[in-house]
Amino acid sequence: MRHDPRLDLLEQATERGMLRALDVAFARFLAAQDTAASAVVPLLGALVSRQQADGHLCLDLTTWRQLAEEFAWPSSWQALVTEAAADPHALTTSILVATPAHHARSASPLVLDGNRLYLRRYWNHEQRVAQAIGRRLAQAPNAPEKLAEQLARPFPAANADAPDWQRIACALAARGAFTVITGGPGTGKTTTVVRLLGLLQTLQRHDSPRPLRIRLAAPTGKAAARLQSSISTQIAQLDVDADVRATIPSQVDTLHRLLGARPDTRRFRHDSSNPLHLDVLVIDEASMIDLEMMSAVLTALPDDARLILLGDKDQLSSVEAGAVLGDLCRRAEAGHYSAATAEWLRKTTGDRVDAWVRDDALPLDQHVAMLRHSHRFGADSGIGTLAQAVNEGSATRVRQLLTQPQGDISWMDANADTPRLAELVLEGAAARFASRRDDALPQGYRHYLEWLQRERPPANAGAAAFDTWAGGVLERFGSFQLLCALRRGPMGTEGLNRQITDILHREGLIDANHEWYEGRPVMVTRNDYSLGLMNGDVGIALRVPDERGALQLRVAFEVAGDTDDARTRIRFVLPSRLGERETVYAMTVHKSQGSEFDHAALVLPEESSAVLTRELLYTGITRARRWFSLVGQRAVIDNMTGRPTQRYSGLWERLSARP
C-alpha cells in the first residue's frame, strides 16, 4: 500500500488520547495485510479496537456522530467515517472485511454485519451467545405437573393487590431452560433462587430418584464468597423436606474455577467437547459477566441443562466488552408478557400481571422476571430513594435529596481536600448523620484500627483466639469502604490510597514507614489458585504467633469453606507469597460490585468524563446498607445522573428478531 497521508491521523489521535498504542498498531497491521485497501478500513479498525476497549462489541456506523462528539474528532476523521457510513457494503471489497454470509471461509479480522463493524472474535462470541440462548428460548414451555401445588409451600396465598414477583420468578424458571431474575438491592434475589432450587429438587423427587445436579457460580471470588455465606443461611431456613434440603448445594465457585481455567490460555477445560456435569447452573452478579465469558459458559453448558442468571440490570456492566445482562433485561421494567403467559401465571400462581402485558411480547420477555419490592430500603430510606432517583435520571430529584437528606445520606459539596477526607476516613463523617434516630452512627477506618489494638489476644492465647480476632478485624474493616470512579489521578485509587495512608499514619493509627505494616488492607488483583485466593479478595496484615510463638506479620483473609463445610474461615498468608495486590482503603466502584458495606462513601473527581455514568453512581449508592456519603461537585453529579451507559452491540437485536 502506498503511503496514504490520512494514516498519519493515527499518530495525532494517539497524542490526543483518542486511540491507544494498541489500536494504532492494529490499524497498521491491517494496512500491511491489504496494500490495495484505502485508509478507511485500517482507520475504522483502530476505532473498532478502541470501542472494544471501552466496553462496546462493535462500531455502529449509524451512530458514529455520537462518538465524534464525545471524542471531538477532527473534521478529516469525520469525513472518513461519513464515507464509510454512506455505503458500508463498500468496505467488503477489502479482504480485511467479511460479511456474515462469507465469514466461515474468510480469515478477515473484521466482520461487517449490517451497519455494525466487529472484531471477528467478538462477532463470533455474540453469535454463539445469541444462538445458544435462542435455542433455549425456542424450547416449548414444560411446566411440571405439580408446580402449582408445590409453589404453595414456599409462598403464601396470592395477594390481590400486588403480584408476588419472587413467586412469579420461580414459576417462570420452573417451566423454562433459561431464566433471568433481576432486581435491585434487597429485593430478594438470593431468597428467590434458594426457594427455586428447593422447588426444583422437590419436583425432581416426584419424577426421579436422582436429584438434580446443581452448581452455583459468580464472576469473582468476592461475589462467590458473599453468595455462599448468604445461601447457606437461606438453605437452613428453607421449608422443604430434609432429604430435599440435603441436595441443595451451598458451595459457590467462581466462573473461572467452574469452567476449569488453565494458565497462559483463554481457553477452559470445559467446552462443547467436555461439557459441565450439571443439570442446573445458577450464576449470581450476572451484570459483571462480559460477552466472552458468557460465550464460554454457554459453550460448556449441556443442551439439556437449565441456566438461571441473577443480577441487578441497573448496575455497572462488566469491565470487559459487552453488557449481556443489560441487553437481556432491556424491557424488564415493563414486563412485556404475552396474554398467554399472563393467563398461565394466573392459573399457576394466582398472581395477575395484566399491567405488564404487551402486544409486542417477545420470547425473551417470557423468561425474564424483575423483583420490584426492596426489603432493605423502606419508604423512608434516603439511600433507596436516592438510588431510584438516579435510575430515573432525575437530576432535580437527586439534588433535592442531597441538599435535604434523610438521616442515612451525607453529601459534601466539595472536592476531597485533606480536611474533608480526613473527617470521612477517620470518623465516617459521623457528625453529618446526627439526625438519625437510632443510637448507631457510621464508622470510619479509625474504628477497625483501634479495635485491632484493643482486642488483640495474648500471645499465648492459641490459634482459635487469633482466628476469631482476625475475623473481627475483617468484619469491622468491612463496615466502611471508600469508593471512587477511577484508578489514576488524585481522586482515583492510587491517589486516595496514598492520602489515606498519610492521614492514618499522622494519627498514629498505623506505622506506614514500611511497605508492610499491621492494619494494612490489601486486595488481591489476580486469581491465585495455589493460595485459594481470587481477584477481589480483601485481607488485612496482622501480627499473629508463628509455630514458635513469636509474633509475625501475616495477611488474614476470610475464605469460603469446602463443600462439606460452607462456613467461612480465616487463612493467614505470608506477605511475600502474595502476588499481584494493592492497598485498598479506597477501591473502584467496579471492584466493589458483589459487596455491601454498612457505610459506603463515594468520592468523585473534579471533572466529568465518559466513565462517570448513571450506572456508576447507582452502583456506588447501592453498596451501602445503612449509610451513604457522597463527596463531589453538584455539576459532576448532575452530569452523571443524566449520562446512562451506552454499550453498542447486536445481541438484543439478534434475540429479539422474529422468525
Coordinates of N, CA, C and O in Angstrom, one line a residue, residues 275-351:
P275 N -18.4 -30.9 28.2 CA -19.3 -30.1 28.9 C -19.3 -30.2 30.4 O -18.8 -31.2 30.9
L276 N -19.9 -29.3 31.1 CA -20.1 -29.3 32.5 C -21.0 -30.5 32.9 O -22.0 -30.7 32.2
H277 N -20.7 -31.1 34.0 CA -21.6 -32.2 34.5 C -22.6 -31.6 35.5 O -22.4 -31.6 36.7
L278 N -23.7 -31.1 34.9 CA -24.7 -30.5 35.8 C -26.1 -30.5 35.1 O -26.2 -30.7 33.9
D279 N -27.1 -30.3 35.9 CA -28.5 -30.1 35.3 C -29.0 -28.7 35.5 O -29.8 -28.3 34.7
V280 N -28.5 -28.0 36.5 CA -28.9 -26.6 36.7 C -27.7 -25.8 37.1 O -26.9 -26.2 37.9
L281 N -27.5 -24.6 36.4 CA -26.5 -23.7 36.7 C -27.1 -22.4 37.1 O -27.8 -21.8 36.3
V282 N -26.7 -21.9 38.3 CA -27.2 -20.6 38.8 C -25.9 -19.7 38.8 O -24.9 -20.0 39.4
I283 N -26.0 -18.5 38.2 CA -24.9 -17.5 38.2 C -25.4 -16.2 38.8 O -26.4 -15.6 38.3
D284 N -24.8 -15.8 39.9 CA -25.1 -14.6 40.6 C -24.3 -13.4 40.0 O -23.3 -13.7 39.4
E285 N -24.7 -12.2 40.3 CA -24.0 -11.0 39.9 C -23.7 -11.0 38.4 O -22.6 -10.8 37.9
A286 N -24.8 -11.4 37.6 CA -24.6 -11.6 36.2 C -24.3 -10.3 35.4 O -23.8 -10.3 34.3
S287 N -24.5 -9.1 36.0 CA -24.2 -7.9 35.4 C -22.7 -7.8 35.2 O -22.2 -7.0 34.3
M288 N -21.9 -8.5 35.9 CA -20.4 -8.4 35.8 C -19.9 -9.4 34.7 O -18.7 -9.4 34.5
I289 N -20.7 -10.2 34.1 CA -20.3 -11.1 33.1 C -20.1 -10.5 31.7 O -21.1 -9.9 31.2
D290 N -19.0 -10.5 31.2 CA -18.7 -10.0 29.8 C -19.1 -11.0 28.8 O -19.4 -12.1 29.1
L291 N -19.2 -10.5 27.5 CA -19.7 -11.4 26.5 C -18.8 -12.6 26.3 O -19.3 -13.7 26.1
E292 N -17.5 -12.5 26.3 CA -16.6 -13.6 26.1 C -16.8 -14.7 27.2 O -16.8 -15.9 26.9
M293 N -17.0 -14.3 28.4 CA -17.2 -15.2 29.5 C -18.6 -15.9 29.3 O -18.7 -17.1 29.5
M294 N -19.6 -15.1 28.9 CA -20.9 -15.7 28.7 C -20.9 -16.7 27.6 O -21.5 -17.8 27.6
S295 N -20.1 -16.4 26.6 CA -19.9 -17.4 25.5 C -19.3 -18.7 25.9 O -19.7 -19.8 25.6
A296 N -18.3 -18.6 26.8 CA -17.6 -19.7 27.3 C -18.6 -20.6 28.2 O -18.6 -21.8 28.1
V297 N -19.4 -19.9 29.0 CA -20.3 -20.6 29.9 C -21.3 -21.4 29.0 O -21.6 -22.6 29.2
L298 N -21.9 -20.7 28.0 CA -22.9 -21.3 27.2 C -22.3 -22.4 26.3 O -23.0 -23.4 26.0
T299 N -21.1 -22.3 25.9 CA -20.4 -23.3 25.1 C -20.3 -24.6 26.0 O -20.4 -25.7 25.4
A300 N -20.0 -24.4 27.3 CA -19.7 -25.6 28.1 C -21.0 -26.1 28.8 O -21.0 -27.2 29.4
L301 N -22.1 -25.5 28.6 CA -23.4 -25.9 29.2 C -24.0 -27.0 28.4 O -24.2 -26.8 27.2
P302 N -24.4 -28.1 29.0 CA -25.1 -29.2 28.3 C -26.4 -28.6 27.7 O -27.1 -27.8 28.3
D303 N -26.8 -29.2 26.6 CA -28.0 -28.7 25.9 C -29.3 -28.9 26.8 O -30.2 -28.1 26.6
D304 N -29.3 -29.9 27.6 CA -30.5 -30.1 28.4 C -30.4 -29.5 29.8 O -31.2 -29.7 30.7
A305 N -29.4 -28.7 30.1 CA -29.2 -28.1 31.4 C -30.0 -26.7 31.4 O -30.3 -26.1 30.4
R306 N -30.4 -26.4 32.6 CA -31.2 -25.2 32.9 C -30.2 -24.1 33.4 O -29.4 -24.3 34.2
L307 N -30.3 -22.9 32.8 CA -29.4 -21.8 33.2 C -30.3 -20.7 33.8 O -31.3 -20.2 33.2
I308 N -29.9 -20.2 35.0 CA -30.6 -19.2 35.7 C -29.6 -18.1 36.0 O -28.6 -18.3 36.7
L309 N -29.8 -16.9 35.6 CA -29.0 -15.7 35.8 C -29.6 -14.8 36.8 O -30.8 -14.4 36.7
L310 N -28.9 -14.3 37.8 CA -29.3 -13.4 38.8 C -28.5 -12.1 38.7 O -27.3 -12.2 38.5
G311 N -29.1 -11.0 38.9 CA -28.3 -9.7 38.8 C -29.2 -8.5 38.8 O -30.4 -8.6 38.6
D312 N -28.5 -7.4 39.0 CA -29.2 -6.1 39.0 C -28.9 -5.4 37.7 O -27.8 -5.1 37.4
K313 N -29.9 -5.3 36.8 CA -29.7 -4.8 35.5 C -29.2 -3.4 35.5 O -28.7 -2.9 34.5
D314 N -29.4 -2.6 36.6 CA -29.0 -1.2 36.6 C -27.6 -1.0 37.1 O -27.2 0.2 37.1
Q315 N -26.9 -2.0 37.5 CA -25.6 -1.9 38.0 C -24.6 -1.7 36.8 O -25.0 -1.9 35.6
L316 N -23.4 -1.3 37.1 CA -22.4 -1.3 36.1 C -22.2 -2.6 35.4 O -22.4 -3.6 35.9
S317 N -22.0 -2.4 34.1 CA -21.7 -3.6 33.3 C -20.3 -4.1 33.5 O -19.5 -3.5 34.3
S318 N -19.9 -5.2 32.9 CA -18.6 -5.8 33.1 C -17.5 -4.9 32.7 O -17.7 -3.9 31.9
V319 N -16.3 -5.1 33.2 CA -15.2 -4.3 32.9 C -14.8 -4.6 31.4 O -14.4 -3.7 30.6
E320 N -14.9 -5.8 31.0 CA -14.6 -6.2 29.6 C -15.8 -5.9 28.7 O -16.8 -5.4 29.2
A321 N -15.6 -6.2 27.4 CA -16.6 -5.8 26.5 C -18.0 -6.5 26.6 O -18.0 -7.7 26.9
G322 N -19.0 -5.8 26.4 CA -20.4 -6.4 26.5 C -21.2 -5.9 27.7 O -20.6 -5.6 28.7
A323 N -22.5 -6.0 27.6 CA -23.4 -5.7 28.7 C -24.5 -6.7 28.5 O -25.7 -6.4 28.2
V324 N -24.2 -8.0 28.8 CA -25.1 -9.1 28.5 C -26.4 -9.0 29.3 O -27.5 -9.0 28.7
L325 N -26.3 -8.8 30.6 CA -27.5 -8.7 31.4 C -28.3 -7.5 31.0 O -29.5 -7.6 31.0
G326 N -27.7 -6.4 30.8 CA -28.4 -5.2 30.3 C -29.2 -5.4 29.0 O -30.3 -5.0 28.9
D327 N -28.6 -6.2 28.1 CA -29.3 -6.5 26.8 C -30.4 -7.4 27.1 O -31.5 -7.2 26.5
L328 N -30.2 -8.4 28.0 CA -31.3 -9.4 28.2 C -32.5 -8.7 29.0 O -33.6 -9.2 28.8
C329 N -32.2 -7.7 29.8 CA -33.2 -7.1 30.6 C -33.7 -5.8 30.1 O -34.2 -4.9 30.8
R330 N -33.5 -5.5 28.8 CA -33.8 -4.2 28.2 C -35.2 -3.8 28.4 O -35.6 -2.7 28.6
R331 N -36.1 -4.8 28.5 CA -37.6 -4.5 28.6 C -38.2 -5.1 29.9 O -39.4 -5.2 30.0
A332 N -37.3 -5.4 30.9 CA -37.8 -6.0 32.1 C -38.7 -5.1 32.9 O -39.7 -5.6 33.5
E333 N -38.5 -3.8 32.9 CA -39.3 -2.9 33.7 C -40.8 -3.0 33.3 O -41.6 -3.0 34.2
A334 N -41.0 -3.0 32.0 CA -42.4 -3.0 31.6 C -43.0 -4.4 31.4 O -44.1 -4.6 31.0
G335 N -42.1 -5.5 31.7 CA -42.6 -6.8 31.7 C -42.7 -7.4 30.3 O -42.0 -8.3 29.9
H336 N -43.6 -6.9 29.4 CA -43.8 -7.4 28.1 C -44.1 -8.8 28.0 O -43.7 -9.6 27.2
Y337 N -45.0 -9.2 29.0 CA -45.5 -10.6 28.9 C -46.6 -10.7 27.9 O -47.4 -9.8 27.7
S338 N -46.8 -11.9 27.4 CA -47.8 -12.2 26.4 C -49.1 -12.5 27.2 O -49.1 -12.8 28.4
A339 N -50.2 -12.4 26.5 CA -51.5 -12.7 27.2 C -51.5 -14.2 27.7 O -52.0 -14.5 28.7
A340 N -50.9 -15.1 26.9 CA -50.8 -16.5 27.2 C -50.0 -16.7 28.5 O -50.3 -17.5 29.4
T341 N -48.8 -16.0 28.6 CA -48.0 -16.1 29.8 C -48.8 -15.6 31.0 O -48.7 -16.2 32.1
A342 N -49.5 -14.5 30.9 CA -50.2 -13.9 32.0 C -51.3 -14.8 32.5 O -51.5 -15.0 33.7
E343 N -52.0 -15.5 31.5 CA -53.0 -16.4 31.9 C -52.4 -17.6 32.6 O -53.0 -18.1 33.6
W344 N -51.3 -18.1 32.1 CA -50.7 -19.3 32.8 C -50.2 -18.9 34.2 O -50.4 -19.7 35.1
L345 N -49.7 -17.7 34.3 CA -49.2 -17.3 35.7 C -50.4 -17.2 36.6 O -50.4 -17.5 37.8
R346 N -51.6 -16.7 36.1 CA -52.7 -16.6 37.0 C -53.2 -17.9 37.5 O -53.5 -18.1 38.6
K347 N -53.2 -18.9 36.6 CA -53.7 -20.2 36.9 C -52.7 -20.9 37.8 O -53.1 -21.7 38.7
T348 N -51.4 -20.7 37.6 CA -50.3 -21.4 38.3 C -50.0 -20.8 39.7 O -49.8 -21.5 40.7
T349 N -50.0 -19.5 39.7 CA -49.5 -18.8 40.9 C -50.6 -18.0 41.6 O -50.5 -17.6 42.8
G350 N -51.7 -17.7 40.9 CA -52.7 -16.8 41.4 C -52.4 -15.3 41.2 O -53.2 -14.4 41.6
D351 N -51.2 -15.0 40.7 CA -50.8 -13.6 40.5 C -51.3 -13.1 39.2 O -51.2 -13.8 38.2

